[in-house]
Coordinates of C-alpha atoms in Angstrom, one line a residue:
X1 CA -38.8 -11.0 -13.3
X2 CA -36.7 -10.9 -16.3
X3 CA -36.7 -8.5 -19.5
X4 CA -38.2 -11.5 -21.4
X5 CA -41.1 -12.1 -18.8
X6 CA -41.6 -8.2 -19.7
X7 CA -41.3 -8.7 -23.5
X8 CA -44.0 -11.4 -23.2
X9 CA -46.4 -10.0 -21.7
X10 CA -45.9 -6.7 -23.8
X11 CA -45.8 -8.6 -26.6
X12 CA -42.5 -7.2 -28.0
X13 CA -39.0 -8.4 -28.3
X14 CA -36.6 -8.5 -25.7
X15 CA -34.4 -6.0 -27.5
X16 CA -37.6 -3.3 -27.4
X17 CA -37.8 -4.3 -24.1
X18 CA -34.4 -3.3 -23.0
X19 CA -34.4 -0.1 -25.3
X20 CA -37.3 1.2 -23.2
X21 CA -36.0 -0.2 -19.8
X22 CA -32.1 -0.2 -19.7
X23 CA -31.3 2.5 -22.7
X24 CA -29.9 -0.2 -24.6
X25 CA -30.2 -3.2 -27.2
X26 CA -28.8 -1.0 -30.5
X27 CA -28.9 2.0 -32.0
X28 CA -31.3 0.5 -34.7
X29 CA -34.2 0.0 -32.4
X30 CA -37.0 2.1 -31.9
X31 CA -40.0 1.9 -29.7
X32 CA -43.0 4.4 -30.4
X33 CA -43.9 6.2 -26.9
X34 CA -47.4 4.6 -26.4
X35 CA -45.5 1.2 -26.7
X36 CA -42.8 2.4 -24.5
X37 CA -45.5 3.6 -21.9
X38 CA -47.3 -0.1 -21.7
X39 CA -43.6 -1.5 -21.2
X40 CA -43.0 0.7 -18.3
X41 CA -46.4 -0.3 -17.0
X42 CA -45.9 -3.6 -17.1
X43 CA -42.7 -3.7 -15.6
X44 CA -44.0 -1.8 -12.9
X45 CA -46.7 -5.1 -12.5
X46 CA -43.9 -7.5 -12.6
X47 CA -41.4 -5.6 -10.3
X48 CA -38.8 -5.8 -12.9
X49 CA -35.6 -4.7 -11.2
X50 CA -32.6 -4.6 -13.7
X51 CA -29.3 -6.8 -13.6
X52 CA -26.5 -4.7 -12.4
X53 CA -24.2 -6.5 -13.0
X54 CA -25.2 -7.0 -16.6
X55 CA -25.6 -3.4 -16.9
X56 CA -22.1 -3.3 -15.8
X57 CA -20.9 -6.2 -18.0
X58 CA -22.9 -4.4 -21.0
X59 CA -21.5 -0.6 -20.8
X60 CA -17.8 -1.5 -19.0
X61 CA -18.4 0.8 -16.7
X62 CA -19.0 -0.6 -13.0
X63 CA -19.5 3.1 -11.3
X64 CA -17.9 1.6 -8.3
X65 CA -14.1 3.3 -6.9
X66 CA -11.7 1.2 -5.1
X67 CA -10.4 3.6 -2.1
X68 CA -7.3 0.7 -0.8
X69 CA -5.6 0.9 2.6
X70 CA -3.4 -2.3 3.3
X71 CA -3.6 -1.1 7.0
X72 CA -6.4 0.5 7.6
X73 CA -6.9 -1.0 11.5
X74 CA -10.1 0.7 12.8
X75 CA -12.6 3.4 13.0
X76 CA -11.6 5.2 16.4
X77 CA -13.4 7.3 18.8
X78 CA -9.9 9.0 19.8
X79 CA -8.5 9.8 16.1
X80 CA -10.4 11.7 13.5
X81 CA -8.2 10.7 10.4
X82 CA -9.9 7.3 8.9
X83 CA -13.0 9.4 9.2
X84 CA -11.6 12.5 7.5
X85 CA -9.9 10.5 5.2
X86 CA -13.8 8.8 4.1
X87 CA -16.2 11.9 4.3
X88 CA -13.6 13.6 2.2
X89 CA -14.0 11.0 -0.2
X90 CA -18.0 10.5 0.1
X91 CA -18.6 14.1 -0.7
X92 CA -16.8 13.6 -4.0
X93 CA -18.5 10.2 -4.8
X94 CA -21.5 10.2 -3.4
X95 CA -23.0 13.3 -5.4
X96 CA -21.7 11.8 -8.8
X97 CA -23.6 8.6 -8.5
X98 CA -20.1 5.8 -7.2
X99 CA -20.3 3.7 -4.8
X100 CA -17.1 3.0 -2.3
X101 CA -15.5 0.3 -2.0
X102 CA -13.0 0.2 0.7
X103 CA -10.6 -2.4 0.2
X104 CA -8.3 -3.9 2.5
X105 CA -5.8 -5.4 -0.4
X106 CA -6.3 -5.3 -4.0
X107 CA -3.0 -7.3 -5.3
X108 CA -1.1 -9.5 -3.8
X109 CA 2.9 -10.8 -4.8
X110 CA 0.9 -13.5 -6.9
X111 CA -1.8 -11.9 -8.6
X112 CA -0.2 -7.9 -9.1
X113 CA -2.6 -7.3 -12.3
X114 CA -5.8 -7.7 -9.7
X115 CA -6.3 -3.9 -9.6
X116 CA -7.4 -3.9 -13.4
X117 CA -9.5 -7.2 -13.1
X118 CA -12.6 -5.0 -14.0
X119 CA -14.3 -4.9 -10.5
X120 CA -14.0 -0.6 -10.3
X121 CA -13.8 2.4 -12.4
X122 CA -10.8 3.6 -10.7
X123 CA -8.1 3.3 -7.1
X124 CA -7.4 5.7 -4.8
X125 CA -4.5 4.1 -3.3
X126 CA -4.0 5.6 0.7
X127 CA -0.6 5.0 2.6
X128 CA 0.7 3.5 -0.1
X129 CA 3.4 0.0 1.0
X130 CA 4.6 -1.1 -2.4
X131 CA 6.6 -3.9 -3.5
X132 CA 8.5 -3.5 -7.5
X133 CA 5.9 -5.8 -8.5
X134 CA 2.9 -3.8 -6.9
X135 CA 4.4 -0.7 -8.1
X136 CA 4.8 -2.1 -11.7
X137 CA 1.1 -3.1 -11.7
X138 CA -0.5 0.4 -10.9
X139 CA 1.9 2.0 -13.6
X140 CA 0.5 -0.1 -16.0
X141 CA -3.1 -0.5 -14.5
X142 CA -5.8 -0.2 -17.1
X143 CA -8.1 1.8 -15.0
X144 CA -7.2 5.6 -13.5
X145 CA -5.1 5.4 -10.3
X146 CA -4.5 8.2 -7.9
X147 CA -2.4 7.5 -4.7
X148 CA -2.8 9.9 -1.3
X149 CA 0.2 9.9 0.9
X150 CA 2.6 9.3 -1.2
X151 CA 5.3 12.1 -2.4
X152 CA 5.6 13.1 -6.2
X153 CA 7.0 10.3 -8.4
X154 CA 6.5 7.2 -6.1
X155 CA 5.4 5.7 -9.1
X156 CA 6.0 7.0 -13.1
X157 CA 2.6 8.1 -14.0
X158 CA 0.5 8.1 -10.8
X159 CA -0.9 11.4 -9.8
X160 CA 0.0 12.2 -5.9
X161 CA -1.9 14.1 -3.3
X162 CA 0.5 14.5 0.0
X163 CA 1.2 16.6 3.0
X164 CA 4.5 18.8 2.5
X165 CA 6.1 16.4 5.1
X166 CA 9.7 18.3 4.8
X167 CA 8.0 21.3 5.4
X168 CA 6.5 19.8 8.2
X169 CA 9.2 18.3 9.9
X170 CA 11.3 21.9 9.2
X171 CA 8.6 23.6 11.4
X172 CA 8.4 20.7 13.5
X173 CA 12.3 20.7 13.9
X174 CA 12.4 25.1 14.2
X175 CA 10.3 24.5 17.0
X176 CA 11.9 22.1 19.2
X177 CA 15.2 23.6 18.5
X178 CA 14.2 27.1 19.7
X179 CA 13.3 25.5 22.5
X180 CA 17.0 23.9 22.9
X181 CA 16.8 20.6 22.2
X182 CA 19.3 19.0 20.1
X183 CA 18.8 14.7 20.2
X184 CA 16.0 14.1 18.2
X185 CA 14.1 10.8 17.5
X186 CA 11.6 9.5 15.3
X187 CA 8.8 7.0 16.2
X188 CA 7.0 4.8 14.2
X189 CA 4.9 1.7 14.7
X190 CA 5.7 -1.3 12.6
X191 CA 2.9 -1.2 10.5
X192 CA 3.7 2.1 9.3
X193 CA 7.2 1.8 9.0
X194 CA 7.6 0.1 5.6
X195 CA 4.4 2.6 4.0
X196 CA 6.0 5.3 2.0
X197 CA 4.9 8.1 4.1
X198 CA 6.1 6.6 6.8
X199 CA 9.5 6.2 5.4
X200 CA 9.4 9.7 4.3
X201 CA 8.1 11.5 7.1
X202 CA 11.4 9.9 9.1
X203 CA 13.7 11.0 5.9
X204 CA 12.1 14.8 6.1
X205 CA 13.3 15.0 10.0
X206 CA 16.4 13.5 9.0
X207 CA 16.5 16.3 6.7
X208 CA 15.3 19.0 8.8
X209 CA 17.5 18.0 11.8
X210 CA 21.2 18.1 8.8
X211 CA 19.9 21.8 7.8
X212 CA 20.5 23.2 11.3
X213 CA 23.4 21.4 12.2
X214 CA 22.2 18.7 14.3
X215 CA 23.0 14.8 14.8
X216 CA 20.6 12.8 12.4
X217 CA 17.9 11.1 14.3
X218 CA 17.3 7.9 15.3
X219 CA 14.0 6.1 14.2
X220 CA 12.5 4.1 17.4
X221 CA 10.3 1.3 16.0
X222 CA 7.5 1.4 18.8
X223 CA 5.7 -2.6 18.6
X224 CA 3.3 -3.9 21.4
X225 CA 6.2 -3.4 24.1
X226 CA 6.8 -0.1 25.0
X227 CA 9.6 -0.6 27.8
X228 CA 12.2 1.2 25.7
X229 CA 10.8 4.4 26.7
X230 CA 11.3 3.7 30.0
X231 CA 14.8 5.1 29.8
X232 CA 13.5 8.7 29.0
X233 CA 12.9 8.3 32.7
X234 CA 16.8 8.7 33.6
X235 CA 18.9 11.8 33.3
X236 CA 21.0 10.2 30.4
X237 CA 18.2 9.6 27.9
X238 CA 19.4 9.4 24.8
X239 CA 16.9 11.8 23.4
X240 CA 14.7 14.9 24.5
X241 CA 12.5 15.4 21.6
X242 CA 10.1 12.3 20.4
X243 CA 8.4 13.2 16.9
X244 CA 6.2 10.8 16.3
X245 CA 4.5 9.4 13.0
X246 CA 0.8 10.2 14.0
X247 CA -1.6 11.5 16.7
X248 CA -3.0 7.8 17.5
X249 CA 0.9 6.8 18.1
X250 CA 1.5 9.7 19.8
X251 CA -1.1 9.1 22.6
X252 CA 0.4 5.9 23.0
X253 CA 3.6 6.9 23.9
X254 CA 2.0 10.1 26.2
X255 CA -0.1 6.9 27.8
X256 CA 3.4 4.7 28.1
X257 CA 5.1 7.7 29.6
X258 CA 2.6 8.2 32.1
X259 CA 2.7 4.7 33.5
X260 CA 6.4 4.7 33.6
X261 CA 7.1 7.8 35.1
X262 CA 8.4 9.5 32.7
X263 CA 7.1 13.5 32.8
X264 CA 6.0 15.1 29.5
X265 CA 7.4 17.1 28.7
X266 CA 9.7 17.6 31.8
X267 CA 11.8 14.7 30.7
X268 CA 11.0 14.5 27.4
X269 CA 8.7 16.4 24.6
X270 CA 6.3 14.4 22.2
X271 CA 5.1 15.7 18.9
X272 CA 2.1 14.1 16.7
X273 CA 1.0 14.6 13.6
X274 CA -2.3 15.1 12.1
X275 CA -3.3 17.4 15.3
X276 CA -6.6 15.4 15.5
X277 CA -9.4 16.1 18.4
X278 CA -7.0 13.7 20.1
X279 CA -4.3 16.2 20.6
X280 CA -7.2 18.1 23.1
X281 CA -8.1 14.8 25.4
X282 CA -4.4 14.0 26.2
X283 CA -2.5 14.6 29.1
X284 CA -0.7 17.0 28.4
X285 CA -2.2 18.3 25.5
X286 CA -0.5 17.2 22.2
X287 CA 1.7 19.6 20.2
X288 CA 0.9 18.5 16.7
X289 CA 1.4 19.2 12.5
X290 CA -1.6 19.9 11.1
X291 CA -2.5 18.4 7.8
X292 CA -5.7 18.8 5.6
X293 CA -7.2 15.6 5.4
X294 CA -10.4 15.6 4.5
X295 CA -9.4 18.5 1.7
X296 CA -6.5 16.0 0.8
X297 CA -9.1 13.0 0.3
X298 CA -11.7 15.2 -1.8
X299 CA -8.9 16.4 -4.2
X300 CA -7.5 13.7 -4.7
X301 CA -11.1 11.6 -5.0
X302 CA -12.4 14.4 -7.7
X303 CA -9.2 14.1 -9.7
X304 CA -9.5 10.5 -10.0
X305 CA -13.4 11.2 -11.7
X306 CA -12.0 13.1 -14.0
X307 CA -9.7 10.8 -15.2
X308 CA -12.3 7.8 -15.5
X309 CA -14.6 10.4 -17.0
X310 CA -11.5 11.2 -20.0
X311 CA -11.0 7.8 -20.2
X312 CA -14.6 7.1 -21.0
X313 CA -15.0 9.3 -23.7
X314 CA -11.5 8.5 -25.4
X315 CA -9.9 11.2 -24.2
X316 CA -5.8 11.2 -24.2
X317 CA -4.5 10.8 -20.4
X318 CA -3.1 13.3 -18.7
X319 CA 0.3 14.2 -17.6
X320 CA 0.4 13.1 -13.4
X321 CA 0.0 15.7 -11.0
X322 CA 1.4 16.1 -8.1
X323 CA -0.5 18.3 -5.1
X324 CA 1.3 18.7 -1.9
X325 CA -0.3 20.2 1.6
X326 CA 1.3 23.2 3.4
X327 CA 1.3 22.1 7.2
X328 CA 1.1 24.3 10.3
X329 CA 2.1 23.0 13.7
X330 CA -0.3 23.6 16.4
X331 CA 2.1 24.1 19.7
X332 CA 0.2 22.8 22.9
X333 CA 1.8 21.8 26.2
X334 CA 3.5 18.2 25.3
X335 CA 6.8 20.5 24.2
X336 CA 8.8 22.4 26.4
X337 CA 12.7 23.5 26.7
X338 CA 14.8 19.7 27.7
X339 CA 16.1 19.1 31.1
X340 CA 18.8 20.9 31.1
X341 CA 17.8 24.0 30.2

């Protein structure tokens, strides 16, 4: 049924119709309340449902947020963080009336401009991997952007909600040297490798490693074939510390070592990060940086309301924030002094 197949049988215009049913059709027209009662009635009869999308068209206002992750891969019974990352979100959007939409890629090389194409109210942009022309097209996006894992400034404009990941990696790095170690790598997968995170988390270890006088470490790319850590198997591994990018990485390397000999953390330690429920199932238990997640997501989700809430009501936008996460590291049995000590 449609609002004319209402109007008809009412006997009123479609304009009445969709003052009464919609709250719209001009400021000009008014319906008395008996009259507005038998229109409600009737569209009760005919099982009137109203056009979203022409609501949406109508107002400009679609109350639908974008939350993007080029790589999100999948829900996982072993790692809490996709799940963090969505209730934390959820309980900011839910309450206010938005719908989620989770969005694999929103832009390509080709269409850039796609994130203000009018299909949400606003992006939260996760693990950012931006190209000059992606970056380009959120600066300028006509709808209210916030990105989450990304440090301050990644792009002019854009508010940021990150983990301290120098902080981290100093604690991380404090750690493993009172323990004596002194050759350091980083592991990443290749996904991961070209997000921004991912290329700062392996700069802030860098970093951490230079303040206390030790070589800078190497970044291991870890792909499908995980034979280069067989070596950690031999006295002369290059390395006795492995900090890796994430929990879910993490376990795969702890798995890898396990098949290949390789002791944790008799011949080598193995840090995560995110120090999920994961870090508790492995074998040996997973020493780990502890991030807020879920706090980061709801932050950074309620921020982004009330920036499509100024922008609604003509408001001047605001300067970008920038929040950053202190991190703790939880210390469980995957790190212990190298070999030689």
């Amino acid at each position: 049924m449609t609002i004319r197949d209402v109007a008809e049988r009412a006997g009123v215009s479609p304009m009445a119709v969709s003052v009464v049913l919609n709250g719209t059709g001009g400021r000009k027209v008014t319906v008395a309340p008996e009259k507005a009662e038998r229109i409600r009635e009737i569209a009760r009869e005919l099982r009137y449902q109203p056009n979203h999308v022409a609501r949406t068209f109508r107002s400009g206002r679609t109350a639908q947020v974008a939350v993007v992750f080029q790589n999100f891969g999948h829900f996982r019974s072993h790692s809490s963080y996709r799940g963090d990352v969505m209730n934390g979100v959820m309980d900011a959007l839910f309450p206010e009336g938005y719908t989620l939409s989770l969005c694999p890629k929103l832009m390509d090389e080709r269409h850039p401009d796609a994130i203000s194409d009018g299909r949400f109210d606003g992006v939260l942009w996760c693990r950012p991997d931006l190209s000059d022309a992606s970056a380009t097209a959120l600066q300028h996006a006509r709808v209210p952007v916030v990105m989450m894992h990304a440090p301050a400034g990644t792009v002019l404009g854009v508010p940021t909600f990150c983990a301290d990941n120098e902080g981290a990696m100093r604690r991380v790095v404090a750690h493993l040297v009172s323990l004596g170690h002194e050759k350091l790598a980083f592991v990443i997968d290749p996904v991961s490798e070209h997000s921004i995170e991912g290329q700062s988390r392996a700069e802030a270890l860098k970093s951490a490693a230079r303040r206390v006088g030790l070589q800078e470490p190497d970044v291991i790319v870890l792909g499908q074939d995980h034979r280069i850590l067989s070596r950690y198997a031999e006295p002369d591994a290059p390395h006795t510390a492995l900090v890796c990018f994430s929990d879910e990485l993490a376990g795969f390397v702890l798995k890898s070592c396990e098949q290949f000999g390789i002791d944790v953390p008799g011949h080598v330690s193995v840090v995560g990060f995110d120090s999920s429920p994961l870090c508790e199932t492995t074998r040996p238990r997973l020493t780990s940086v502890a991030q807020p997640v879920e706090r980061m997501a709801f932050e950074a989700t309620t921020h982004l309301l009330s920036l499509i809430r100024a922008a609604e009501e003509g408001k001047p936008s605001q300067s970008a924030t920038s929040t950053l996460y202190d991190c703790v590291l939880d210390i469980r049995e995957s790190t212990a002094p190298p070999p030689a000590h």
